[in-house]
Amino acid sequence: NKSQGNWRMQGNDSSFNSRNPFVTTQPPYHALELEGDINGPVTKKSSQFTDLYRESSTDSSIVDAVVLDSSLAQVPFTQTVPRTNSYTDYSTRFDWQVGKVQTFTLRYHLEQETHGDGGVGQFALATQAYNSNSTEQVLQFSDSQLYGVHLLNETRFQYIRDRDRQTPQNLTPTIVVQGGFTGGGSNQGLNNDAQDHYELQNYVQSTRGKHTADFGIRIRDTRDANTSTANFNGQYTFPSLTAYQITQQGRSQGWTPAQIRAAGGGASLFSQTSGTPAIVVNVFDAGLYAEDNWKVRKDLTLSYGMRFETQTQMPDHADWAPRLGISWAIPHGKDKPPLAVIRSGF
């Protein structure tokens, strides 16, 4: 009858750590974790439970490549690029006993993850960076009604909302120089994915004498809207840094493409994606079922029932699924639990 909770935090900072020996200067970085929960009564017939976890950090991506300087000479290049990350997980639950028959439960869950300046490191220069964000929210509701020992009715609803987004910081064509660097814009493109899931269930169980009947319905709907412009910006691939160097030198001197290629320059491949970047899909399905478990004898139970299912986005919209089962409990002496239960079904 009392509320209780816990709280914890944990951290780390670059000022306590040794420097990376491969870079001359390194930006400060840190990591921090927070976690806590609280639960207990709200009223005499209701209670709640809430939990929160939060993690944030800043670290570094190290670029170790070979590029061209302002005079178009080949030079080694190192750079440290800060990268941010965060993760949040929050959930809360509320239970309410309504009278002697009904129990009401409501749940909410949030999960969110973000990353800044991803896609950078090793040969990938800072212009390859992109930001990403992923969020999922879940809302659940249930209502249970128990009428004595003979009738149980339960209704459940769930909504799941997923949103994923990835955004490049530079949309110019990508330049891949094998053995040297990857520069220009990111060919990851703009990516958005939005999913919505709805589900409703209702189940009823009735017990009368030697019969236990179950019947119910489940309805689901899913919508997915997706957009992707991956490689819409185009990508040039050079076989070597020398070929890229000759290309840049030729362009600065006004050479024609034929002259650049004759001198050993030019890209070996250009690729680009085009078309419709977006699509939306929706799928709906429903199922109904009824089943009876008949206890023919103390050690023998017969089960029989029927299920009906239908779904969009397919030519067959009516599936009937009968089922039949039998279970036999092998006796193990008077007033003792059975030795084993043998089950068979179709």
XYZ file of C-alpha atoms in Angstrom:
346
model
C 0.000 0.000 0.000
C 2.992 2.329 -0.369
C 4.798 3.798 -3.360
C 8.388 2.799 -3.929
C 11.045 3.489 -6.529
C 14.688 3.336 -7.567
C 17.070 5.794 -9.181
C 20.483 5.203 -10.705
C 22.963 7.260 -12.705
C 26.316 6.456 -14.273
C 28.711 8.585 -16.295
C 32.059 8.791 -18.022
C 34.000 11.801 -19.340
C 37.021 12.186 -21.612
C 38.877 14.182 -18.943
C 39.379 10.887 -17.044
C 40.716 8.957 -20.046
C 43.909 8.815 -22.089
C 44.027 10.463 -25.540
C 43.711 8.490 -28.775
C 47.316 8.125 -30.079
C 46.252 8.219 -33.743
C 44.943 11.803 -33.728
C 46.662 15.059 -32.787
C 43.551 16.733 -31.386
C 40.456 15.026 -30.065
C 37.192 16.792 -29.121
C 35.832 16.124 -25.645
C 33.384 13.251 -25.272
C 31.154 11.845 -22.561
C 28.571 9.175 -21.735
C 25.694 9.431 -19.259
C 23.062 6.889 -18.170
C 19.987 7.663 -16.077
C 17.500 5.035 -14.910
C 14.598 5.134 -12.489
C 11.201 3.688 -11.700
C 8.322 4.357 -9.327
C 5.339 2.172 -8.598
C 2.544 1.951 -6.093
C -1.125 2.703 -5.456
C -3.012 5.633 -6.969
C -6.264 4.935 -5.120
C -7.486 1.965 -3.100
C -8.492 0.189 -6.312
C -5.847 1.406 -8.776
C -2.081 1.320 -9.147
C 0.624 2.489 -11.536
C 4.141 1.520 -12.575
C 6.440 3.943 -14.423
C 9.963 3.268 -15.689
C 12.437 5.603 -17.430
C 15.839 4.898 -18.970
C 17.915 7.580 -20.704
C 21.342 7.273 -22.288
C 23.291 10.006 -24.084
C 26.849 10.100 -25.337
C 29.270 12.024 -27.502
C 32.174 10.165 -29.052
C 34.383 10.557 -32.114
C 34.741 9.082 -35.590
C 38.318 9.063 -36.890
C 39.030 9.677 -40.577
C 42.332 8.238 -41.842
C 42.513 8.771 -45.619
C 44.649 10.106 -48.458
C 43.306 13.190 -50.286
C 44.431 15.994 -52.568
C 45.511 19.310 -51.066
C 44.925 22.769 -52.572
C 47.798 22.237 -55.023
C 46.294 18.842 -56.052
C 49.124 16.876 -54.444
C 48.457 13.575 -52.650
C 48.660 14.013 -48.864
C 47.603 11.904 -45.888
C 44.584 13.265 -44.065
C 43.364 12.600 -40.527
C 40.382 14.175 -38.820
C 38.287 13.606 -35.728
C 34.563 14.209 -36.167
C 32.293 14.393 -33.084
C 29.329 11.995 -33.099
C 26.273 12.223 -30.835
C 23.999 9.377 -29.716
C 20.965 9.202 -27.476
C 18.489 6.534 -26.412
C 15.280 6.902 -24.385
C 13.005 4.151 -23.087
C 9.891 5.173 -21.147
C 6.949 3.035 -20.088
C 3.997 3.489 -17.767
C 1.137 1.211 -16.751
C -2.125 1.916 -14.963
C -4.371 -0.805 -13.455
C -7.859 -0.163 -12.129
C -10.197 -2.627 -10.437
C -13.744 -1.514 -11.317
C -16.122 -3.201 -8.924
C -15.886 -6.957 -8.382
C -16.100 -7.963 -12.037
C -14.060 -5.635 -14.234
C -10.305 -4.935 -14.435
C -9.031 -2.103 -16.631
C -5.383 -1.820 -17.752
C -3.715 0.933 -19.799
C -0.090 0.831 -20.969
C 2.111 3.277 -22.882
C 5.661 2.661 -24.110
C 8.055 5.059 -25.873
C 11.388 4.054 -27.383
C 13.500 6.653 -29.207
C 17.012 6.500 -30.642
C 18.942 9.303 -32.370
C 22.375 9.443 -34.013
C 24.169 12.519 -35.298
C 27.010 12.575 -37.839
C 26.866 8.866 -38.638
C 28.537 7.294 -41.658
C 31.916 9.006 -41.063
C 35.198 7.242 -40.362
C 38.250 5.589 -41.929
C 38.040 6.546 -45.657
C 34.648 8.304 -45.340
C 35.101 12.066 -45.007
C 32.930 14.383 -42.911
C 30.767 15.228 -45.942
C 29.419 11.660 -45.790
C 27.656 12.380 -42.488
C 23.947 11.759 -41.996
C 21.560 12.085 -39.044
C 19.095 9.364 -38.088
C 16.110 9.166 -35.772
C 13.956 6.185 -34.825
C 10.832 6.393 -32.639
C 8.350 3.716 -31.601
C 5.248 4.359 -29.482
C 2.954 1.602 -28.229
C -0.464 2.163 -26.666
C -2.231 -0.879 -25.158
C -5.633 -1.199 -23.526
C -7.283 -4.256 -21.971
C -10.612 -4.784 -20.243
C -11.217 -8.089 -18.418
C -14.631 -9.030 -17.047
C -14.958 -12.148 -14.910
C -18.510 -13.222 -14.062
C -18.033 -15.880 -11.412
C -16.211 -19.014 -12.515
C -18.337 -19.658 -15.614
C -17.824 -16.642 -17.903
C -14.770 -14.578 -18.837
C -14.751 -11.756 -21.406
C -11.551 -9.936 -22.376
C -11.102 -7.066 -24.836
C -7.669 -5.875 -25.945
C -6.572 -3.035 -28.223
C -3.088 -2.104 -29.385
C -1.672 0.707 -31.526
C 1.993 0.737 -32.585
C 3.450 3.826 -34.278
C 6.927 3.498 -35.846
C 8.770 6.418 -37.431
C 12.283 6.081 -38.887
C 14.128 8.931 -40.613
C 17.618 9.258 -42.051
C 18.806 12.588 -43.467
C 22.170 13.153 -45.210
C 23.906 16.468 -44.580
C 25.209 16.748 -48.151
C 23.288 15.789 -51.302
C 25.989 16.406 -53.949
C 27.209 13.390 -55.978
C 29.283 10.838 -54.078
C 32.958 10.472 -55.021
C 34.583 7.117 -54.238
C 38.341 7.005 -54.755
C 39.496 3.457 -54.164
C 42.385 3.313 -51.695
C 42.083 7.045 -50.998
C 38.815 8.449 -49.665
C 35.036 8.675 -50.057
C 33.826 12.250 -50.368
C 31.076 14.359 -51.846
C 27.541 13.813 -50.613
C 26.188 10.688 -48.979
C 24.538 8.186 -51.328
C 22.378 6.942 -48.450
C 19.826 9.545 -49.499
C 16.761 10.658 -47.599
C 14.971 7.692 -46.015
C 11.603 7.898 -44.271
C 9.560 4.948 -43.068
C 6.222 5.365 -41.269
C 4.337 2.307 -40.003
C 1.012 2.197 -38.147
C -0.286 -1.051 -36.642
C -3.802 -1.410 -35.222
C -5.091 -4.547 -33.505
C -8.375 -5.299 -31.722
C -9.180 -8.602 -29.977
C -12.160 -9.889 -28.049
C -12.225 -13.313 -26.383
C -14.985 -15.058 -24.461
C -14.699 -18.259 -22.427
C -17.757 -20.010 -21.004
C -17.794 -23.088 -18.758
C -20.913 -25.237 -18.426
C -20.718 -28.699 -16.925
C -18.272 -30.786 -18.959
C -17.967 -28.174 -21.728
C -15.608 -25.197 -21.957
C -16.348 -23.063 -25.005
C -14.019 -20.408 -26.408
C -14.860 -17.965 -29.159
C -13.506 -14.616 -30.278
C -12.373 -12.237 -32.998
C -9.148 -10.501 -33.986
C -8.930 -7.528 -36.393
C -5.631 -6.058 -37.577
C -4.624 -3.274 -39.947
C -1.101 -2.242 -40.968
C -0.049 0.782 -43.032
C 3.511 1.310 -44.260
C 4.579 4.510 -46.052
C 8.179 4.423 -47.271
C 10.355 6.970 -49.076
C 13.946 6.358 -50.173
C 16.195 8.470 -52.395
C 19.292 6.281 -51.994
C 21.830 7.044 -54.761
C 19.506 9.597 -56.368
C 22.478 12.004 -56.140
C 24.692 9.693 -58.236
C 28.099 8.175 -57.480
C 31.447 8.469 -59.330
C 33.970 5.695 -58.707
C 37.663 6.232 -59.492
C 39.997 3.209 -59.678
C 42.827 4.988 -57.836
C 43.846 8.256 -56.242
C 46.206 8.873 -59.155
C 43.315 8.648 -61.643
C 41.359 11.145 -59.533
C 44.431 13.409 -59.309
C 44.873 13.413 -63.115
C 41.174 14.195 -63.508
C 41.300 17.202 -61.183
C 44.540 18.473 -62.754
C 43.042 18.168 -66.231
C 39.883 19.992 -65.240
C 41.903 22.844 -63.727
C 43.832 23.179 -67.014
C 40.717 23.046 -69.210
C 41.338 19.596 -70.723
C 38.526 17.829 -72.547
C 37.155 14.562 -71.134
C 38.937 12.680 -73.935
C 42.269 14.259 -72.993
C 41.737 13.404 -69.330
C 41.039 9.771 -70.166
C 43.988 9.587 -72.536
C 46.230 10.738 -69.683
C 44.901 7.956 -67.383
C 42.249 9.908 -65.549
C 38.472 9.722 -65.436
C 36.009 7.712 -63.367
C 35.675 3.984 -64.034
C 31.988 3.910 -63.091
C 29.050 6.230 -62.629
C 25.811 4.951 -61.104
C 22.571 6.707 -60.273
C 19.151 5.563 -59.133
C 15.982 7.140 -60.514
C 12.265 6.479 -60.367
C 9.464 6.892 -57.873
C 10.966 7.167 -54.376
C 7.744 6.695 -52.374
C 5.256 3.865 -51.868
C 2.338 3.234 -49.497
C 1.000 -0.234 -48.639
C -1.978 -1.166 -46.472
C -2.925 -4.675 -45.294
C -6.047 -5.621 -43.322
C -6.900 -9.032 -41.885
C -9.579 -10.481 -39.629
C -10.119 -13.829 -37.931
C -13.014 -15.411 -36.025
C -12.990 -18.706 -34.169
C -15.093 -20.919 -31.932
C -14.018 -24.060 -30.077
C -15.467 -26.442 -27.512
C -13.475 -28.616 -25.117
C -15.651 -31.531 -23.997
C -14.446 -33.585 -21.054
C -15.916 -36.934 -22.092
C -14.310 -38.729 -19.130
C -11.998 -37.759 -16.321
C -9.014 -38.799 -18.435
C -10.348 -38.009 -21.942
C -11.033 -34.591 -23.547
C -12.378 -33.978 -27.052
C -11.805 -30.591 -28.752
C -13.475 -29.379 -31.927
C -13.852 -25.972 -33.533
C -13.697 -23.740 -36.589
C -11.663 -20.665 -37.578
C -12.362 -18.210 -40.400
C -9.717 -15.813 -41.740
C -9.681 -13.137 -44.445
C -6.995 -10.737 -45.637
C -6.583 -8.000 -48.222
C -3.774 -7.858 -50.820
C -4.319 -11.494 -51.829
C -6.860 -13.161 -54.162
C -8.208 -15.659 -51.588
C -10.419 -13.743 -49.151
C -12.079 -16.617 -47.283
C -10.156 -19.353 -45.477
C -12.018 -21.879 -43.346
C -9.908 -23.864 -40.903
C -11.691 -26.679 -39.017
C -9.811 -28.346 -36.205
C -10.263 -31.535 -34.194
C -8.247 -32.753 -31.225
C -8.249 -35.381 -28.497
C -6.165 -35.723 -25.346
C -5.821 -38.747 -23.058
C -4.314 -38.567 -19.569
C -2.534 -41.846 -18.763
C -3.659 -42.900 -15.247
C -1.029 -43.150 -12.524
C -2.908 -44.529 -9.602
C -5.865 -43.307 -7.607
C -5.788 -39.607 -6.572
C -2.441 -39.092 -8.311
C -1.653 -36.819 -11.245
C -1.506 -38.577 -14.625
C 1.726 -40.196 -15.750
C 1.599 -38.248 -19.043
C -0.865 -36.694 -21.463
C -1.024 -37.889 -25.078
C -2.469 -35.354 -27.530
C -3.499 -35.709 -31.145
C -5.006 -33.116 -33.439
C -5.845 -32.169 -37.003
